[in-house]
């Protein structure tokens, strides 16, 4: 009889202890829906562009470690555009910028092109805190939106890999096919700590890939 009384008292104490617990400390029995079960967000034009822009591969580590980016007076044989007609604002959000990072925004002229011709726009960042491939995707999305509002047309194609050049990492290009006229191309690179993109109007992905690799070699150090 005594053992039954002791057991009953222990059960009562345990019940009182549970009742007194902070509600936040009691494990939940009905978990909130996970992202996989939640209803998907409505698709947008930017989301479609982002899906097309997503690179097909991931960057390989740069053989020389971390590098920096800087504006180059000449890049890939092209001259830096200055003065009237050049961009005075930042057309693409570069993403989170922390102390020690550098952001480059430059426009370049092709040899012999008229002053009114569309320029090659280059954007790059270094010391990226997250996966540089993710930063490249971020820059790509912004540049696609900018391009479609400034002379480009069509639906972005899937990014394809091209030779990254001596700096390593990965380099990919996608095109914005136009119903008439030349195609515009957007290229991007990513390596161990840097990411950069460029809008190259009126060219082909293969030509743009070669030129962008040369431009990158003069912008990244």
Short mmCIF file of C-alpha atoms in Angstrom, two decimals:
data_model
loop_
_atom_site.label_atom_id
_atom_site.label_comp_id
_atom_site.label_asym_id
_atom_site.label_seq_id
_atom_site.Cartn_x
_atom_site.Cartn_y
_atom_site.Cartn_z
CA UNK A 1 0.00 0.00 0.00
CA UNK A 2 2.81 2.38 0.91
CA UNK A 3 4.55 1.84 -2.45
CA UNK A 4 1.28 2.63 -4.27
CA UNK A 5 0.92 5.90 -2.37
CA UNK A 6 4.53 6.90 -3.18
CA UNK A 7 4.00 6.08 -6.89
CA UNK A 8 0.77 8.10 -7.01
CA UNK A 9 2.52 11.08 -5.40
CA UNK A 10 5.35 10.92 -7.94
CA UNK A 11 2.88 10.94 -10.83
CA UNK A 12 1.08 13.95 -9.35
CA UNK A 13 4.36 15.88 -8.96
CA UNK A 14 5.32 15.14 -12.57
CA UNK A 15 1.94 16.37 -13.79
CA UNK A 16 2.27 19.62 -11.80
CA UNK A 17 5.79 20.15 -13.17
CA UNK A 18 4.59 19.82 -16.77
CA UNK A 19 1.73 22.23 -16.11
CA UNK A 20 4.14 24.82 -14.70
CA UNK A 21 6.52 24.68 -17.67
CA UNK A 22 6.90 27.72 -19.87
CA UNK A 23 4.71 27.12 -22.97
CA UNK A 24 7.67 28.01 -25.18
CA UNK A 25 9.67 25.15 -23.68
CA UNK A 26 7.04 22.49 -24.38
CA UNK A 27 7.86 20.68 -27.64
CA UNK A 28 5.34 21.39 -30.38
CA UNK A 29 3.33 18.42 -31.55
CA UNK A 30 2.08 19.99 -34.78
CA UNK A 31 5.09 21.28 -36.75
CA UNK A 32 4.66 24.28 -39.05
CA UNK A 33 4.53 23.46 -42.76
CA UNK A 34 7.95 23.24 -44.36
CA UNK A 35 8.97 25.16 -47.48
CA UNK A 36 8.36 22.05 -49.56
CA UNK A 37 4.72 21.79 -48.44
CA UNK A 38 3.90 25.50 -48.41
CA UNK A 39 1.99 26.94 -51.36
CA UNK A 40 4.40 28.31 -54.03
CA UNK A 41 4.64 32.08 -54.53
CA UNK A 42 3.20 33.47 -57.77
CA UNK A 43 5.69 33.45 -60.63
CA UNK A 44 6.98 36.77 -61.92
CA UNK A 45 8.93 37.89 -64.96
CA UNK A 46 12.00 38.40 -62.79
CA UNK A 47 11.64 34.87 -61.39
CA UNK A 48 11.53 33.45 -64.92
CA UNK A 49 14.60 35.42 -65.87
CA UNK A 50 16.38 34.23 -62.75
CA UNK A 51 15.65 30.60 -63.62
CA UNK A 52 17.13 31.08 -67.07
CA UNK A 53 20.13 32.93 -65.70
CA UNK A 54 21.03 30.30 -63.12
CA UNK A 55 24.49 28.99 -64.04
CA UNK A 56 24.79 25.39 -65.12
CA UNK A 57 27.85 24.72 -63.00
CA UNK A 58 29.72 25.99 -59.96
CA UNK A 59 32.90 27.98 -59.78
CA UNK A 60 36.22 26.21 -59.32
CA UNK A 61 38.58 27.71 -56.74
CA UNK A 62 40.88 30.36 -58.15
CA UNK A 63 44.43 28.93 -58.31
CA UNK A 64 45.95 32.16 -56.97
CA UNK A 65 43.52 32.57 -54.06
CA UNK A 66 41.52 35.69 -53.41
CA UNK A 67 41.73 38.54 -55.89
CA UNK A 68 40.41 42.08 -56.17
CA UNK A 69 38.59 43.99 -58.90
CA UNK A 70 39.35 47.51 -60.12
CA UNK A 71 38.28 49.75 -62.99
CA UNK A 72 40.59 49.40 -65.99
CA UNK A 73 41.24 52.18 -68.50
CA UNK A 74 41.45 49.50 -71.18
CA UNK A 75 39.94 46.03 -70.86
CA UNK A 76 40.10 43.30 -73.47
CA UNK A 77 41.35 45.86 -75.99
CA UNK A 78 38.35 48.13 -75.33
CA UNK A 79 38.59 51.71 -74.08
CA UNK A 80 36.79 52.95 -70.98
CA UNK A 81 33.84 55.18 -71.83
CA UNK A 82 33.84 58.51 -70.01
CA UNK A 83 32.04 61.83 -70.17
CA UNK A 84 28.65 62.55 -71.65
CA UNK A 85 26.42 59.56 -72.26
CA UNK A 86 27.96 57.26 -69.66
CA UNK A 87 25.98 55.94 -66.71
CA UNK A 88 25.91 58.21 -63.69
CA UNK A 89 23.90 55.90 -61.43
CA UNK A 90 24.14 52.23 -60.46
CA UNK A 91 21.78 50.30 -62.77
CA UNK A 92 22.05 47.01 -60.88
CA UNK A 93 21.97 46.36 -57.14
CA UNK A 94 25.36 44.75 -56.40
CA UNK A 95 24.06 42.96 -53.32
CA UNK A 96 25.38 43.22 -49.79
CA UNK A 97 28.56 45.28 -49.62
CA UNK A 98 30.76 44.93 -46.54
CA UNK A 99 33.90 46.70 -45.44
CA UNK A 100 36.85 45.58 -47.56
CA UNK A 101 34.75 44.83 -50.65
CA UNK A 102 35.11 46.69 -53.94
CA UNK A 103 32.45 47.30 -56.58
CA UNK A 104 33.29 48.11 -60.19
CA UNK A 105 30.89 49.57 -62.72
CA UNK A 106 32.38 50.45 -66.09
CA UNK A 107 31.27 50.97 -69.68
CA UNK A 108 33.52 50.23 -72.65
CA UNK A 109 33.47 51.31 -76.29
CA UNK A 110 34.14 48.96 -79.17
CA UNK A 111 36.73 50.30 -81.63
CA UNK A 112 35.19 52.49 -84.31
CA UNK A 113 31.66 52.46 -82.92
CA UNK A 114 29.70 55.72 -82.99
CA UNK A 115 29.21 57.66 -79.77
CA UNK A 116 25.50 56.81 -79.80
CA UNK A 117 26.11 53.05 -79.96
CA UNK A 118 25.25 50.91 -76.95
CA UNK A 119 28.27 50.29 -74.77
CA UNK A 120 29.51 47.15 -73.05
CA UNK A 121 28.55 47.36 -69.37
CA UNK A 122 30.70 45.55 -66.80
CA UNK A 123 29.85 45.05 -63.10
CA UNK A 124 32.06 43.20 -60.61
CA UNK A 125 32.59 42.72 -56.86
CA UNK A 126 35.33 41.12 -54.77
CA UNK A 127 35.71 39.63 -51.28
CA UNK A 128 32.20 38.21 -51.61
CA UNK A 129 31.02 36.91 -48.19
CA UNK A 130 28.73 34.22 -49.61
CA UNK A 131 29.15 31.70 -52.43
CA UNK A 132 30.34 33.83 -55.40
CA UNK A 133 28.05 31.81 -57.68
CA UNK A 134 25.08 33.15 -55.71
CA UNK A 135 26.39 36.71 -56.11
CA UNK A 136 26.77 36.13 -59.85
CA UNK A 137 23.13 34.98 -60.02
CA UNK A 138 22.10 38.13 -58.14
CA UNK A 139 24.01 40.37 -60.56
CA UNK A 140 22.64 38.42 -63.53
CA UNK A 141 19.04 38.92 -62.47
CA UNK A 142 19.53 42.67 -62.12
CA UNK A 143 21.40 42.96 -65.39
CA UNK A 144 18.71 41.04 -67.29
CA UNK A 145 16.06 43.41 -65.96
CA UNK A 146 18.22 46.41 -66.87
CA UNK A 147 18.93 45.06 -70.37
CA UNK A 148 15.26 44.34 -71.12
CA UNK A 149 14.45 47.93 -70.19
CA UNK A 150 17.26 49.41 -72.25
CA UNK A 151 17.22 47.97 -75.74
CA UNK A 152 17.36 44.19 -75.24
CA UNK A 153 14.40 41.95 -75.98
CA UNK A 154 13.41 38.30 -75.97
CA UNK A 155 13.49 35.57 -73.35
CA UNK A 156 16.87 34.77 -71.73
CA UNK A 157 18.37 31.46 -72.79
CA UNK A 158 19.99 29.00 -70.40
CA UNK A 159 23.55 29.98 -69.45
CA UNK A 160 26.26 27.93 -71.16
CA UNK A 161 29.90 27.52 -70.02
CA UNK A 162 32.82 29.07 -71.91
CA UNK A 163 36.57 29.19 -71.34
CA UNK A 164 37.26 31.17 -68.15
CA UNK A 165 40.82 32.05 -69.14
CA UNK A 166 43.96 32.04 -66.97
CA UNK A 167 42.15 33.34 -63.88
CA UNK A 168 40.16 30.12 -63.49
CA UNK A 169 36.76 29.80 -61.88
CA UNK A 170 33.80 29.54 -64.23
CA UNK A 171 32.54 31.78 -67.01
CA UNK A 172 29.11 31.44 -68.58
CA UNK A 173 27.02 33.37 -71.07
CA UNK A 174 23.33 33.56 -71.97
CA UNK A 175 21.67 35.41 -74.82
CA UNK A 176 18.60 37.60 -75.20
CA UNK A 177 17.34 36.65 -78.67
CA UNK A 178 15.66 39.49 -80.56
CA UNK A 179 12.92 39.03 -83.16
CA UNK A 180 14.97 41.16 -85.50
CA UNK A 181 18.47 42.58 -85.32
CA UNK A 182 21.55 41.30 -83.48
CA UNK A 183 21.37 39.29 -80.27
CA UNK A 184 22.46 40.75 -76.94
CA UNK A 185 24.54 38.57 -74.62
CA UNK A 186 25.05 38.60 -70.86
CA UNK A 187 28.12 36.87 -69.45
CA UNK A 188 29.25 36.24 -65.89
CA UNK A 189 32.24 34.85 -64.04
CA UNK A 190 32.67 33.52 -60.51
CA UNK A 191 35.74 32.22 -58.71
CA UNK A 192 36.87 31.77 -55.11
CA UNK A 193 36.00 35.30 -53.98
CA UNK A 194 34.88 37.47 -56.91
CA UNK A 195 31.94 37.66 -59.29
CA UNK A 196 31.33 39.81 -62.33
CA UNK A 197 28.84 40.19 -65.18
CA UNK A 198 28.66 42.10 -68.43
CA UNK A 199 26.08 43.10 -71.02
CA UNK A 200 27.53 42.81 -74.53
CA UNK A 201 25.07 44.18 -77.11
CA UNK A 202 24.87 42.87 -80.66
CA UNK A 203 27.07 39.78 -80.57
CA UNK A 204 26.99 35.99 -80.22
CA UNK A 205 27.55 34.01 -77.01
CA UNK A 206 30.82 32.50 -78.32
CA UNK A 207 32.21 35.91 -79.33
CA UNK A 208 30.97 37.46 -76.09
CA UNK A 209 32.58 34.69 -74.02
CA UNK A 210 36.00 35.29 -75.59
CA UNK A 211 35.76 39.06 -75.18
CA UNK A 212 34.45 38.85 -71.62
CA UNK A 213 37.34 36.56 -70.58
CA UNK A 214 39.76 39.19 -71.93
CA UNK A 215 37.90 42.01 -70.16
CA UNK A 216 37.93 40.06 -66.91
CA UNK A 217 41.70 39.55 -67.14
CA UNK A 218 42.14 43.35 -67.01
CA UNK A 219 39.53 44.02 -64.33
CA UNK A 220 40.38 41.25 -61.86
CA UNK A 221 43.84 41.12 -60.26
#
